[in-house]
Amino acid sequence: MPPNNAEQPHMTGEDRLKITRRNLPHWQLTGRTYFITFRVTTGQLSSDERKIVLDHIRSGHQRFYDLIAAVVILDHTHVLLKPNDGMDLGRIMKGIKGVSARLINQLRNATGQVWLDESFDRIIRDQAEHDEKLAYMIHNPAKAELVPDGWDYPWLFVATSADG
């Protein structure tokens, strides 16, 4: 059996469902929406660092994915997105985490790992789950007692029809 951290791809159903596993399982299904969570290695992100992360996530909208929502909390980030056709979720996450880490390190005048290697991702199965994850993201800053109302949190993005 391969080491626990080795990529182990399995393809089923006309190569549409891709399953890999490191410490966590990762399922990719063409045309689906994902709820993704990733965490900092240590400490917390400053206001400027949270802005960097959110701005970078937003910059990939339409180019690489359809961004539905994103929220950057002190020590973790939640994203709700649908990859564009032909885009691999692992590659999208490598881009989000890699570029934002580089930008944060530039701001800090530092080097080193900003994010934990692995992210949690979940395929959204239906509209009810989509709505539940979106509500969770909107209310997460208030739950963390960062603002009274999640809608007032500066590092929350929820797409509108004007966002394309």
PDB file of C-alpha atoms in Angstrom:
ATOM      1  CA  MET A   1       0.000   0.000   0.000  1.00  0.00           C
ATOM      2  CA  PRO A   2       1.358   3.492  -0.848  1.00  0.00           C
ATOM      3  CA  PRO A   3       2.399   5.849   1.969  1.00  0.00           C
ATOM      4  CA  ASN A   4      -0.469   7.705   3.622  1.00  0.00           C
ATOM      5  CA  ASN A   5       0.450  11.016   1.981  1.00  0.00           C
ATOM      6  CA  ALA A   6       0.730   9.624  -1.566  1.00  0.00           C
ATOM      7  CA  GLU A   7      -1.799  10.664  -4.168  1.00  0.00           C
ATOM      8  CA  GLN A   8      -3.995   7.681  -4.970  1.00  0.00           C
ATOM      9  CA  PRO A   9      -6.226   8.540  -7.938  1.00  0.00           C
ATOM     10  CA  HIS A  10      -9.239   6.388  -8.747  1.00  0.00           C
ATOM     11  CA  MET A  11     -11.358   7.109 -11.787  1.00  0.00           C
ATOM     12  CA  THR A  12     -14.902   5.844 -12.158  1.00  0.00           C
ATOM     13  CA  GLY A  13     -17.942   6.585 -14.297  1.00  0.00           C
ATOM     14  CA  GLU A  14     -16.357   7.626 -17.610  1.00  0.00           C
ATOM     15  CA  ASP A  15     -13.482   9.322 -15.752  1.00  0.00           C
ATOM     16  CA  ARG A  16     -15.847  11.922 -14.327  1.00  0.00           C
ATOM     17  CA  LEU A  17     -15.356  11.113 -10.626  1.00  0.00           C
ATOM     18  CA  LYS A  18     -11.765  11.441  -9.449  1.00  0.00           C
ATOM     19  CA  ILE A  19     -10.964  10.271  -5.928  1.00  0.00           C
ATOM     20  CA  THR A  20      -7.601  10.982  -4.294  1.00  0.00           C
ATOM     21  CA  ARG A  21      -6.480  10.663  -0.707  1.00  0.00           C
ATOM     22  CA  ARG A  22      -3.675  12.053   1.390  1.00  0.00           C
ATOM     23  CA  ASN A  23      -4.753  12.434   5.018  1.00  0.00           C
ATOM     24  CA  LEU A  24      -8.230  13.472   3.852  1.00  0.00           C
ATOM     25  CA  PRO A  25     -10.277  12.101   0.960  1.00  0.00           C
ATOM     26  CA  HIS A  26     -10.737  14.394  -2.050  1.00  0.00           C
ATOM     27  CA  TRP A  27     -13.501  13.741  -4.572  1.00  0.00           C
ATOM     28  CA  GLN A  28     -13.799  15.674  -7.822  1.00  0.00           C
ATOM     29  CA  LEU A  29     -16.815  15.451 -10.060  1.00  0.00           C
ATOM     30  CA  THR A  30     -17.055  17.437 -13.276  1.00  0.00           C
ATOM     31  CA  GLY A  31     -19.477  20.350 -13.113  1.00  0.00           C
ATOM     32  CA  ARG A  32     -19.991  20.330  -9.342  1.00  0.00           C
ATOM     33  CA  THR A  33     -19.764  23.018  -6.678  1.00  0.00           C
ATOM     34  CA  TYR A  34     -17.413  22.623  -3.688  1.00  0.00           C
ATOM     35  CA  PHE A  35     -17.278  23.870  -0.112  1.00  0.00           C
ATOM     36  CA  ILE A  36     -13.596  24.227   0.788  1.00  0.00           C
ATOM     37  CA  THR A  37     -11.873  25.079   4.061  1.00  0.00           C
ATOM     38  CA  PHE A  38      -8.172  25.721   4.519  1.00  0.00           C
ATOM     39  CA  ARG A  39      -6.236  26.796   7.608  1.00  0.00           C
ATOM     40  CA  VAL A  40      -3.106  28.745   8.505  1.00  0.00           C
ATOM     41  CA  THR A  41      -0.198  26.735   9.905  1.00  0.00           C
ATOM     42  CA  THR A  42       0.096  28.890  13.035  1.00  0.00           C
ATOM     43  CA  GLY A  43      -1.167  32.156  14.413  1.00  0.00           C
ATOM     44  CA  GLN A  44      -3.716  34.432  12.840  1.00  0.00           C
ATOM     45  CA  LEU A  45      -4.009  36.555   9.733  1.00  0.00           C
ATOM     46  CA  SER A  46      -3.905  40.324  10.111  1.00  0.00           C
ATOM     47  CA  SER A  47      -6.501  42.589   8.491  1.00  0.00           C
ATOM     48  CA  ASP A  48      -4.166  43.294   5.571  1.00  0.00           C
ATOM     49  CA  GLU A  49      -3.428  39.592   5.152  1.00  0.00           C
ATOM     50  CA  ARG A  50      -7.132  38.696   5.137  1.00  0.00           C
ATOM     51  CA  LYS A  51      -7.665  41.333   2.437  1.00  0.00           C
ATOM     52  CA  ILE A  52      -4.842  39.808   0.364  1.00  0.00           C
ATOM     53  CA  VAL A  53      -6.418  36.357   0.587  1.00  0.00           C
ATOM     54  CA  LEU A  54      -9.923  37.540  -0.258  1.00  0.00           C
ATOM     55  CA  ASP A  55      -8.728  39.739  -3.142  1.00  0.00           C
ATOM     56  CA  HIS A  56      -6.714  36.866  -4.586  1.00  0.00           C
ATOM     57  CA  ILE A  57      -9.640  34.429  -4.338  1.00  0.00           C
ATOM     58  CA  ARG A  58     -11.872  36.983  -6.044  1.00  0.00           C
ATOM     59  CA  SER A  59      -9.301  37.488  -8.825  1.00  0.00           C
ATOM     60  CA  GLY A  60      -9.809  33.878  -9.963  1.00  0.00           C
ATOM     61  CA  HIS A  61     -13.560  34.371 -10.462  1.00  0.00           C
ATOM     62  CA  GLN A  62     -14.595  33.547 -14.041  1.00  0.00           C
ATOM     63  CA  ARG A  63     -10.972  32.876 -15.061  1.00  0.00           C
ATOM     64  CA  PHE A  64     -10.685  29.579 -13.172  1.00  0.00           C
ATOM     65  CA  TYR A  65     -13.969  29.141 -11.331  1.00  0.00           C
ATOM     66  CA  ASP A  66     -17.365  30.560 -10.569  1.00  0.00           C
ATOM     67  CA  LEU A  67     -16.924  32.074  -7.100  1.00  0.00           C
ATOM     68  CA  ILE A  68     -20.136  31.884  -5.112  1.00  0.00           C
ATOM     69  CA  ALA A  69     -18.786  33.019  -1.740  1.00  0.00           C
ATOM     70  CA  ALA A  70     -15.615  33.334   0.316  1.00  0.00           C
ATOM     71  CA  VAL A  71     -14.893  34.346   3.883  1.00  0.00           C
ATOM     72  CA  VAL A  72     -11.449  34.793   5.432  1.00  0.00           C
ATOM     73  CA  ILE A  73     -11.528  34.374   9.207  1.00  0.00           C
ATOM     74  CA  LEU A  74      -8.534  34.867  11.526  1.00  0.00           C
ATOM     75  CA  ASP A  75      -7.070  31.378  11.115  1.00  0.00           C
ATOM     76  CA  HIS A  76      -9.033  29.793   8.270  1.00  0.00           C
ATOM     77  CA  THR A  77     -10.829  30.458   5.021  1.00  0.00           C
ATOM     78  CA  HIS A  78     -14.045  29.035   3.558  1.00  0.00           C
ATOM     79  CA  VAL A  79     -14.751  29.100  -0.174  1.00  0.00           C
ATOM     80  CA  LEU A  80     -17.800  28.029  -2.152  1.00  0.00           C
ATOM     81  CA  LEU A  81     -16.924  27.679  -5.836  1.00  0.00           C
ATOM     82  CA  LYS A  82     -17.559  25.755  -9.034  1.00  0.00           C
ATOM     83  CA  PRO A  83     -14.451  25.053 -11.159  1.00  0.00           C
ATOM     84  CA  ASN A  84     -14.634  26.010 -14.824  1.00  0.00           C
ATOM     85  CA  ASP A  85     -14.756  23.139 -17.309  1.00  0.00           C
ATOM     86  CA  GLY A  86     -11.365  21.477 -17.526  1.00  0.00           C
ATOM     87  CA  MET A  87     -10.083  23.037 -14.292  1.00  0.00           C
ATOM     88  CA  ASP A  88      -8.792  20.706 -11.598  1.00  0.00           C
ATOM     89  CA  LEU A  89      -9.765  21.548  -8.008  1.00  0.00           C
ATOM     90  CA  GLY A  90      -6.298  20.613  -6.725  1.00  0.00           C
ATOM     91  CA  ARG A  91      -4.692  23.014  -9.170  1.00  0.00           C
ATOM     92  CA  ILE A  92      -7.143  25.762  -8.211  1.00  0.00           C
ATOM     93  CA  MET A  93      -6.322  25.312  -4.526  1.00  0.00           C
ATOM     94  CA  LYS A  94      -2.591  25.218  -5.209  1.00  0.00           C
ATOM     95  CA  GLY A  95      -2.971  28.556  -6.997  1.00  0.00           C
ATOM     96  CA  ILE A  96      -5.104  30.130  -4.282  1.00  0.00           C
ATOM     97  CA  LYS A  97      -2.910  28.988  -1.410  1.00  0.00           C
ATOM     98  CA  GLY A  98       0.443  29.350  -3.195  1.00  0.00           C
ATOM     99  CA  VAL A  99      -0.044  32.881  -4.494  1.00  0.00           C
ATOM    100  CA  SER A 100      -1.740  34.160  -1.333  1.00  0.00           C
ATOM    101  CA  ALA A 101       1.071  32.663   0.794  1.00  0.00           C
ATOM    102  CA  ARG A 102       3.688  34.384  -1.375  1.00  0.00           C
ATOM    103  CA  LEU A 103       1.845  37.711  -1.080  1.00  0.00           C
ATOM    104  CA  ILE A 104       1.435  37.330   2.694  1.00  0.00           C
ATOM    105  CA  ASN A 105       5.113  36.468   3.073  1.00  0.00           C
ATOM    106  CA  GLN A 106       6.031  39.559   1.026  1.00  0.00           C
ATOM    107  CA  LEU A 107       3.897  41.685   3.353  1.00  0.00           C
ATOM    108  CA  ARG A 108       5.504  40.066   6.402  1.00  0.00           C
ATOM    109  CA  ASN A 109       8.988  40.281   4.894  1.00  0.00           C
ATOM    110  CA  ALA A 110       9.246  36.600   5.738  1.00  0.00           C
ATOM    111  CA  THR A 111       9.452  33.175   4.175  1.00  0.00           C
ATOM    112  CA  GLY A 112       7.846  29.887   5.059  1.00  0.00           C
ATOM    113  CA  GLN A 113       4.619  28.021   4.981  1.00  0.00           C
ATOM    114  CA  VAL A 114       1.439  30.033   5.587  1.00  0.00           C
ATOM    115  CA  TRP A 115      -1.230  27.362   4.966  1.00  0.00           C
ATOM    116  CA  LEU A 116      -1.538  23.765   6.079  1.00  0.00           C
ATOM    117  CA  ASP A 117      -0.798  21.492   3.118  1.00  0.00           C
ATOM    118  CA  GLU A 118      -4.186  19.910   2.858  1.00  0.00           C
ATOM    119  CA  SER A 119      -7.596  21.517   2.524  1.00  0.00           C
ATOM    120  CA  PHE A 120     -10.994  20.093   3.396  1.00  0.00           C
ATOM    121  CA  ASP A 121     -13.280  19.948   0.373  1.00  0.00           C
ATOM    122  CA  ARG A 122     -16.802  18.661  -0.047  1.00  0.00           C
ATOM    123  CA  ILE A 123     -18.954  18.253  -3.144  1.00  0.00           C
ATOM    124  CA  ILE A 124     -22.231  20.128  -2.680  1.00  0.00           C
ATOM    125  CA  ARG A 125     -24.976  17.597  -3.336  1.00  0.00           C
ATOM    126  CA  ASP A 126     -28.127  19.726  -3.659  1.00  0.00           C
ATOM    127  CA  GLN A 127     -29.593  23.206  -3.256  1.00  0.00           C
ATOM    128  CA  ALA A 128     -30.362  22.656   0.435  1.00  0.00           C
ATOM    129  CA  GLU A 129     -26.719  21.852   1.183  1.00  0.00           C
ATOM    130  CA  HIS A 130     -25.591  24.803  -0.960  1.00  0.00           C
ATOM    131  CA  ASP A 131     -27.839  27.136   1.040  1.00  0.00           C
ATOM    132  CA  GLU A 132     -26.698  25.631   4.363  1.00  0.00           C
ATOM    133  CA  LYS A 133     -22.984  26.094   3.528  1.00  0.00           C
ATOM    134  CA  LEU A 134     -23.575  29.644   2.305  1.00  0.00           C
ATOM    135  CA  ALA A 135     -25.472  30.546   5.494  1.00  0.00           C
ATOM    136  CA  TYR A 136     -22.686  28.965   7.571  1.00  0.00           C
ATOM    137  CA  MET A 137     -20.086  31.118   5.790  1.00  0.00           C
ATOM    138  CA  ILE A 138     -22.106  34.315   6.235  1.00  0.00           C
ATOM    139  CA  HIS A 139     -22.669  33.666   9.947  1.00  0.00           C
ATOM    140  CA  ASN A 140     -19.148  32.373  10.708  1.00  0.00           C
ATOM    141  CA  PRO A 141     -17.660  35.827  11.526  1.00  0.00           C
ATOM    142  CA  ALA A 142     -20.493  36.550  13.978  1.00  0.00           C
ATOM    143  CA  LYS A 143     -20.140  33.086  15.522  1.00  0.00           C
ATOM    144  CA  ALA A 144     -16.429  33.868  16.019  1.00  0.00           C
ATOM    145  CA  GLU A 145     -17.529  37.158  17.684  1.00  0.00           C
ATOM    146  CA  LEU A 146     -15.668  39.263  15.128  1.00  0.00           C
ATOM    147  CA  VAL A 147     -18.795  41.267  14.176  1.00  0.00           C
ATOM    148  CA  PRO A 148     -22.402  41.296  15.401  1.00  0.00           C
ATOM    149  CA  ASP A 149     -23.709  40.494  11.899  1.00  0.00           C
ATOM    150  CA  GLY A 150     -21.742  38.412   9.386  1.00  0.00           C
ATOM    151  CA  TRP A 151     -22.949  40.595   6.517  1.00  0.00           C
ATOM    152  CA  ASP A 152     -20.897  43.454   8.041  1.00  0.00           C
ATOM    153  CA  TYR A 153     -17.646  41.451   7.998  1.00  0.00           C
ATOM    154  CA  PRO A 154     -15.175  43.133   5.593  1.00  0.00           C
ATOM    155  CA  TRP A 155     -13.568  39.857   4.470  1.00  0.00           C
ATOM    156  CA  LEU A 156     -16.796  38.232   3.276  1.00  0.00           C
ATOM    157  CA  PHE A 157     -17.683  38.006  -0.402  1.00  0.00           C
ATOM    158  CA  VAL A 158     -21.023  36.700  -1.671  1.00  0.00           C
ATOM    159  CA  ALA A 159     -21.566  36.844  -5.421  1.00  0.00           C
ATOM    160  CA  THR A 160     -24.507  38.739  -6.857  1.00  0.00           C
ATOM    161  CA  SER A 161     -25.824  38.717 -10.403  1.00  0.00           C
ATOM    162  CA  ALA A 162     -23.736  41.865 -11.013  1.00  0.00           C
ATOM    163  CA  ASP A 163     -20.559  39.822 -10.354  1.00  0.00           C
ATOM    164  CA  GLY A 164     -21.150  37.838 -13.540  1.00  0.00           C
TER     165      GLY A 164
END
